[in-house]
C-alpha positions as protocol buffer text, in pm:
chain_id: "A"
residue {
  index: 1
  type: UNK
  ca { x: -1203 y: 191 z: -899 }
}
residue {
  index: 2
  type: UNK
  ca { x: -1419 y: -118 z: -928 }
}
residue {
  index: 3
  type: UNK
  ca { x: -1259 y: -198 z: -1275 }
}
residue {
  index: 4
  type: UNK
  ca { x: -889 y: -206 z: -1077 }
}
residue {
  index: 5
  type: UNK
  ca { x: -1024 y: -424 z: -816 }
}
residue {
  index: 6
  type: UNK
  ca { x: -1162 y: -639 z: -1069 }
}
residue {
  index: 7
  type: UNK
  ca { x: -809 y: -655 z: -1276 }
}
residue {
  index: 8
  type: UNK
  ca { x: -605 y: -703 z: -954 }
}
residue {
  index: 9
  type: UNK
  ca { x: -853 y: -1031 z: -862 }
}
residue {
  index: 10
  type: UNK
  ca { x: -813 y: -1176 z: -1201 }
}
residue {
  index: 11
  type: UNK
  ca { x: -435 y: -1145 z: -1176 }
}
residue {
  index: 12
  type: UNK
  ca { x: -408 y: -1282 z: -832 }
}
residue {
  index: 13
  type: UNK
  ca { x: -636 y: -1567 z: -910 }
}
residue {
  index: 14
  type: UNK
  ca { x: -421 y: -1656 z: -1215 }
}
residue {
  index: 15
  type: UNK
  ca { x: -110 y: -1688 z: -995 }
}
residue {
  index: 16
  type: UNK
  ca { x: -288 y: -1841 z: -702 }
}
residue {
  index: 17
  type: UNK
  ca { x: -158 y: -1563 z: -497 }
}
residue {
  index: 18
  type: UNK
  ca { x: -279 y: -1394 z: -190 }
}
residue {
  index: 19
  type: UNK
  ca { x: -245 y: -1003 z: -116 }
}
residue {
  index: 20
  type: UNK
  ca { x: -180 y: -825 z: 219 }
}
residue {
  index: 21
  type: UNK
  ca { x: -243 y: -442 z: 258 }
}
residue {
  index: 22
  type: UNK
  ca { x: -62 y: -185 z: 498 }
}
residue {
  index: 23
  type: UNK
  ca { x: -241 y: 108 z: 516 }
}
residue {
  index: 24
  type: UNK
  ca { x: -186 y: 421 z: 723 }
}
residue {
  index: 25
  type: UNK
  ca { x: -326 y: 750 z: 596 }
}
residue {
  index: 26
  type: UNK
  ca { x: -618 y: 564 z: 375 }
}
residue {
  index: 27
  type: UNK
  ca { x: -728 y: 394 z: 698 }
}
residue {
  index: 28
  type: UNK
  ca { x: -845 y: 71 z: 566 }
}
residue {
  index: 29
  type: UNK
  ca { x: -1004 y: 202 z: 233 }
}
residue {
  index: 30
  type: UNK
  ca { x: -801 y: -4 z: -7 }
}
residue {
  index: 31
  type: UNK
  ca { x: -902 y: -336 z: 205 }
}
residue {
  index: 32
  type: UNK
  ca { x: -1261 y: -222 z: 202 }
}
residue {
  index: 33
  type: UNK
  ca { x: -1234 y: -144 z: -177 }
}
residue {
  index: 34
  type: UNK
  ca { x: -1099 y: -517 z: -219 }
}
residue {
  index: 35
  type: UNK
  ca { x: -1346 y: -676 z: -44 }
}
residue {
  index: 36
  type: UNK
  ca { x: -1647 y: -502 z: -195 }
}
residue {
  index: 37
  type: UNK
  ca { x: -1583 y: -750 z: -471 }
}
residue {
  index: 38
  type: UNK
  ca { x: -1752 y: -1102 z: -401 }
}
residue {
  index: 39
  type: UNK
  ca { x: -1489 y: -1376 z: -380 }
}
residue {
  index: 40
  type: UNK
  ca { x: -1229 y: -1137 z: -279 }
}
residue {
  index: 41
  type: UNK
  ca { x: -1139 y: -1402 z: 13 }
}
residue {
  index: 42
  type: UNK
  ca { x: -987 y: -1609 z: -261 }
}
residue {
  index: 43
  type: UNK
  ca { x: -708 y: -1354 z: -318 }
}
residue {
  index: 44
  type: UNK
  ca { x: -704 y: -1109 z: -15 }
}
residue {
  index: 45
  type: UNK
  ca { x: -530 y: -1272 z: 284 }
}
residue {
  index: 46
  type: UNK
  ca { x: -526 y: -973 z: 534 }
}
residue {
  index: 47
  type: UNK
  ca { x: -498 y: -614 z: 554 }
}
residue {
  index: 48
  type: UNK
  ca { x: -309 y: -404 z: 832 }
}
residue {
  index: 49
  type: UNK
  ca { x: -431 y: -36 z: 930 }
}
residue {
  index: 50
  type: UNK
  ca { x: -145 y: 104 z: 1108 }
}
residue {
  index: 51
  type: UNK
  ca { x: -193 y: 466 z: 1178 }
}
residue {
  index: 52
  type: UNK
  ca { x: 31 y: 528 z: 1433 }
}
residue {
  index: 53
  type: UNK
  ca { x: 405 y: 490 z: 1441 }
}
residue {
  index: 54
  type: UNK
  ca { x: 316 y: 223 z: 1705 }
}
residue {
  index: 55
  type: UNK
  ca { x: 130 y: 28 z: 1522 }
}
residue {
  index: 56
  type: UNK
  ca { x: 365 y: 65 z: 1241 }
}
residue {
  index: 57
  type: UNK
  ca { x: 657 y: -112 z: 1473 }
}
residue {
  index: 58
  type: UNK
  ca { x: 413 y: -348 z: 1616 }
}
residue {
  index: 59
  type: UNK
  ca { x: 237 y: -499 z: 1347 }
}
residue {
  index: 60
  type: UNK
  ca { x: 471 y: -464 z: 1049 }
}
residue {
  index: 61
  type: UNK
  ca { x: 822 y: -448 z: 1185 }
}
residue {
  index: 62
  type: UNK
  ca { x: 917 y: -99 z: 1101 }
}
residue {
  index: 63
  type: UNK
  ca { x: 1214 y: 9 z: 1252 }
}
residue {
  index: 64
  type: UNK
  ca { x: 1205 y: 267 z: 1524 }
}
residue {
  index: 65
  type: UNK
  ca { x: 1558 y: 428 z: 1316 }
}
residue {
  index: 66
  type: UNK
  ca { x: 1358 y: 408 z: 972 }
}
residue {
  index: 67
  type: UNK
  ca { x: 1092 y: 629 z: 1161 }
}
residue {
  index: 68
  type: UNK
  ca { x: 1320 y: 890 z: 1336 }
}
residue {
  index: 69
  type: UNK
  ca { x: 1553 y: 939 z: 1036 }
}
residue {
  index: 70
  type: UNK
  ca { x: 1304 y: 954 z: 750 }
}
residue {
  index: 71
  type: UNK
  ca { x: 952 y: 995 z: 926 }
}
residue {
  index: 72
  type: UNK
  ca { x: 636 y: 789 z: 908 }
}
residue {
  index: 73
  type: UNK
  ca { x: 554 y: 963 z: 542 }
}
residue {
  index: 74
  type: UNK
  ca { x: 874 y: 829 z: 313 }
}
residue {
  index: 75
  type: UNK
  ca { x: 948 y: 566 z: 71 }
}
residue {
  index: 76
  type: UNK
  ca { x: 1178 y: 407 z: 353 }
}
residue {
  index: 77
  type: UNK
  ca { x: 887 y: 352 z: 578 }
}
residue {
  index: 78
  type: UNK
  ca { x: 628 y: 227 z: 296 }
}
residue {
  index: 79
  type: UNK
  ca { x: 911 y: -3 z: 202 }
}
residue {
  index: 80
  type: UNK
  ca { x: 948 y: -138 z: 534 }
}
residue {
  index: 81
  type: UNK
  ca { x: 552 y: -151 z: 565 }
}
residue {
  index: 82
  type: UNK
  ca { x: 512 y: -342 z: 264 }
}
residue {
  index: 83
  type: UNK
  ca { x: 760 y: -580 z: 361 }
}
residue {
  index: 84
  type: UNK
  ca { x: 605 y: -642 z: 697 }
}
residue {
  index: 85
  type: UNK
  ca { x: 295 y: -709 z: 557 }
}
residue {
  index: 86
  type: UNK
  ca { x: 458 y: -995 z: 378 }
}
residue {
  index: 87
  type: UNK
  ca { x: 643 y: -1132 z: 669 }
}
residue {
  index: 88
  type: UNK
  ca { x: 344 y: -1108 z: 898 }
}
residue {
  index: 89
  type: UNK
  ca { x: 118 y: -1277 z: 639 }
}
residue {
  index: 90
  type: UNK
  ca { x: 65 y: -1553 z: 402 }
}
residue {
  index: 91
  type: UNK
  ca { x: 62 y: -1324 z: 136 }
}
residue {
  index: 92
  type: UNK
  ca { x: 292 y: -1368 z: -157 }
}
residue {
  index: 93
  type: UNK
  ca { x: 226 y: -974 z: -262 }
}
residue {
  index: 94
  type: UNK
  ca { x: 169 y: -673 z: -58 }
}
residue {
  index: 95
  type: UNK
  ca { x: 98 y: -292 z: -104 }
}
residue {
  index: 96
  type: UNK
  ca { x: 180 y: -26 z: 148 }
}
residue {
  index: 97
  type: UNK
  ca { x: 55 y: 348 z: 156 }
}
residue {
  index: 98
  type: UNK
  ca { x: 160 y: 619 z: 412 }
}
residue {
  index: 99
  type: UNK
  ca { x: 88 y: 1000 z: 350 }
}
residue {
  index: 100
  type: UNK
  ca { x: -50 y: 1333 z: 474 }
}
residue {
  index: 101
  type: UNK
  ca { x: -414 y: 1333 z: 362 }
}
residue {
  index: 102
  type: UNK
  ca { x: -501 y: 1661 z: 548 }
}
residue {
  index: 103
  type: UNK
  ca { x: -624 y: 1908 z: 598 }
}
residue {
  index: 104
  type: UNK
  ca { x: -341 y: 1969 z: 873 }
}
residue {
  index: 105
  type: UNK
  ca { x: -10 y: 1785 z: 913 }
}
residue {
  index: 106
  type: UNK
  ca { x: 193 y: 1900 z: 619 }
}
residue {
  index: 107
  type: UNK
  ca { x: 527 y: 2087 z: 633 }
}
residue {
  index: 108
  type: UNK
  ca { x: 746 y: 2265 z: 358 }
}
residue {
  index: 109
  type: UNK
  ca { x: 921 y: 1933 z: 275 }
}
residue {
  index: 110
  type: UNK
  ca { x: 599 y: 1720 z: 299 }
}
residue {
  index: 111
  type: UNK
  ca { x: 309 y: 1900 z: 224 }
}
residue {
  index: 112
  type: UNK
  ca { x: -59 y: 1797 z: 234 }
}
residue {
  index: 113
  type: UNK
  ca { x: -122 y: 1540 z: -37 }
}
residue {
  index: 114
  type: UNK
  ca { x: 230 y: 1387 z: 6 }
}
residue {
  index: 115
  type: UNK
  ca { x: 174 y: 984 z: -41 }
}
residue {
  index: 116
  type: UNK
  ca { x: 455 y: 735 z: -31 }
}
residue {
  index: 117
  type: UNK
  ca { x: 353 y: 391 z: -171 }
}
residue {
  index: 118
  type: UNK
  ca { x: 529 y: 54 z: -186 }
}
residue {
  index: 119
  type: UNK
  ca { x: 431 y: -272 z: -358 }
}
residue {
  index: 120
  type: UNK
  ca { x: 635 y: -605 z: -288 }
}
residue {
  index: 121
  type: UNK
  ca { x: 651 y: -970 z: -389 }
}
residue {
  index: 122
  type: UNK
  ca { x: 796 y: -1236 z: -236 }
}
residue {
  index: 123
  type: UNK
  ca { x: 1143 y: -1268 z: -417 }
}
residue {
  index: 124
  type: UNK
  ca { x: 1130 y: -957 z: -585 }
}
residue {
  index: 125
  type: UNK
  ca { x: 1285 y: -601 z: -540 }
}
residue {
  index: 126
  type: UNK
  ca { x: 1049 y: -356 z: -333 }
}
residue {
  index: 127
  type: UNK
  ca { x: 936 y: -63 z: -543 }
}
residue {
  index: 128
  type: UNK
  ca { x: 826 y: 252 z: -416 }
}
residue {
  index: 129
  type: UNK
  ca { x: 746 y: 597 z: -509 }
}
residue {
  index: 130
  type: UNK
  ca { x: 614 y: 930 z: -381 }
}
residue {
  index: 131
  type: UNK
  ca { x: 308 y: 1120 z: -529 }
}
residue {
  index: 132
  type: UNK
  ca { x: 178 y: 1484 z: -450 }
}
residue {
  index: 133
  type: UNK
  ca { x: -167 y: 1449 z: -460 }
}
residue {
  index: 134
  type: UNK
  ca { x: -425 y: 1746 z: -498 }
}
residue {
  index: 135
  type: UNK
  ca { x: -769 y: 1776 z: -334 }
}
residue {
  index: 136
  type: UNK
  ca { x: -924 y: 1753 z: 4 }
}
residue {
  index: 137
  type: UNK
  ca { x: -885 y: 1494 z: 252 }
}
residue {
  index: 138
  type: UNK
  ca { x: -1108 y: 1262 z: 57 }
}
residue {
  index: 139
  type: UNK
  ca { x: -986 y: 1300 z: -256 }
}
residue {
  index: 140
  type: UNK
  ca { x: -631 y: 1270 z: -133 }
}
residue {
  index: 141
  type: UNK
  ca { x: -716 y: 916 z: 16 }
}
residue {
  index: 142
  type: UNK
  ca { x: -939 y: 808 z: -274 }
}
residue {
  index: 143
  type: UNK
  ca { x: -628 y: 895 z: -538 }
}
residue {
  index: 144
  type: UNK
  ca { x: -381 y: 725 z: -293 }
}
residue {
  index: 145
  type: UNK
  ca { x: -600 y: 400 z: -325 }
}
residue {
  index: 146
  type: UNK
  ca { x: -664 y: 441 z: -695 }
}
residue {
  index: 147
  type: UNK
  ca { x: -268 y: 468 z: -721 }
}
residue {
  index: 148
  type: UNK
  ca { x: -170 y: 181 z: -512 }
}
residue {
  index: 149
  type: UNK
  ca { x: -404 y: -52 z: -706 }
}
residue {
  index: 150
  type: UNK
  ca { x: -254 y: 87 z: -1030 }
}
residue {
  index: 151
  type: UNK
  ca { x: 108 y: 27 z: -899 }
}
residue {
  index: 152
  type: UNK
  ca { x: -3 y: -329 z: -805 }
}
residue {
  index: 153
  type: UNK
  ca { x: -117 y: -421 z: -1125 }
}
residue {
  index: 154
  type: UNK
  ca { x: 198 y: -269 z: -1281 }
}
residue {
  index: 155
  type: UNK
  ca { x: 397 y: -498 z: -1037 }
}
residue {
  index: 156
  type: UNK
  ca { x: 165 y: -811 z: -1114 }
}
residue {
  index: 157
  type: UNK
  ca { x: 217 y: -759 z: -1491 }
}
residue {
  index: 158
  type: UNK
  ca { x: 587 y: -718 z: -1435 }
}
residue {
  index: 159
  type: UNK
  ca { x: 631 y: -1002 z: -1167 }
}
residue {
  index: 160
  type: UNK
  ca { x: 718 y: -1393 z: -1306 }
}
residue {
  index: 161
  type: UNK
  ca { x: 414 y: -1580 z: -1262 }
}
residue {
  index: 162
  type: UNK
  ca { x: 534 y: -1727 z: -921 }
}
residue {
  index: 163
  type: UNK
  ca { x: 374 y: -1409 z: -781 }
}
C-alpha cells in the first residue's frame, strides 16, 4: 500500500492538487494510510468519516432520497459522497468508500464484502464501481483502501493536468 500512496503523492503534487477522502466502512483507514507518508499535508486536504447515514447527509450532503432508494452501500451514495467531499472542502480530487465489511450486515442482494467506490475530480465526470471482496472484516477493509487508491491513480492518470 505504501507504493500506492507514494504514487498518489507524486501525481497530486505534480498537479498542485489537494485530495479529500469520504469513508464509511473503512473508518478513516484511507486517510490514515495517506497521512503515514511524511509531507502529506502538501496534498491531503481533509478526510470525512461518515459511518452513519446521518453523517453522510450532514457532512457530505448525501440526499435522504438516495439513501432510501439505493441504500448506504450503493454506487449512487458513493458518488454523492465523493461529490460532497469536493463541495465541502478545498480539494480538487476526492475518493469515497462505502460497503459491508462484516461479519454481519450482509443481505442476499448485498452480501458481506460488497463495497462501492467513487472518484471525482472538479470539472470531470464521477467514476464509480462496486466490488465483491473476500475475507474477514480486516481483509475487506484493507482491500477497499487499496482499490480506492488504485482507482484514484487511474483517475489521476486519465484526468487533465488541472486536476
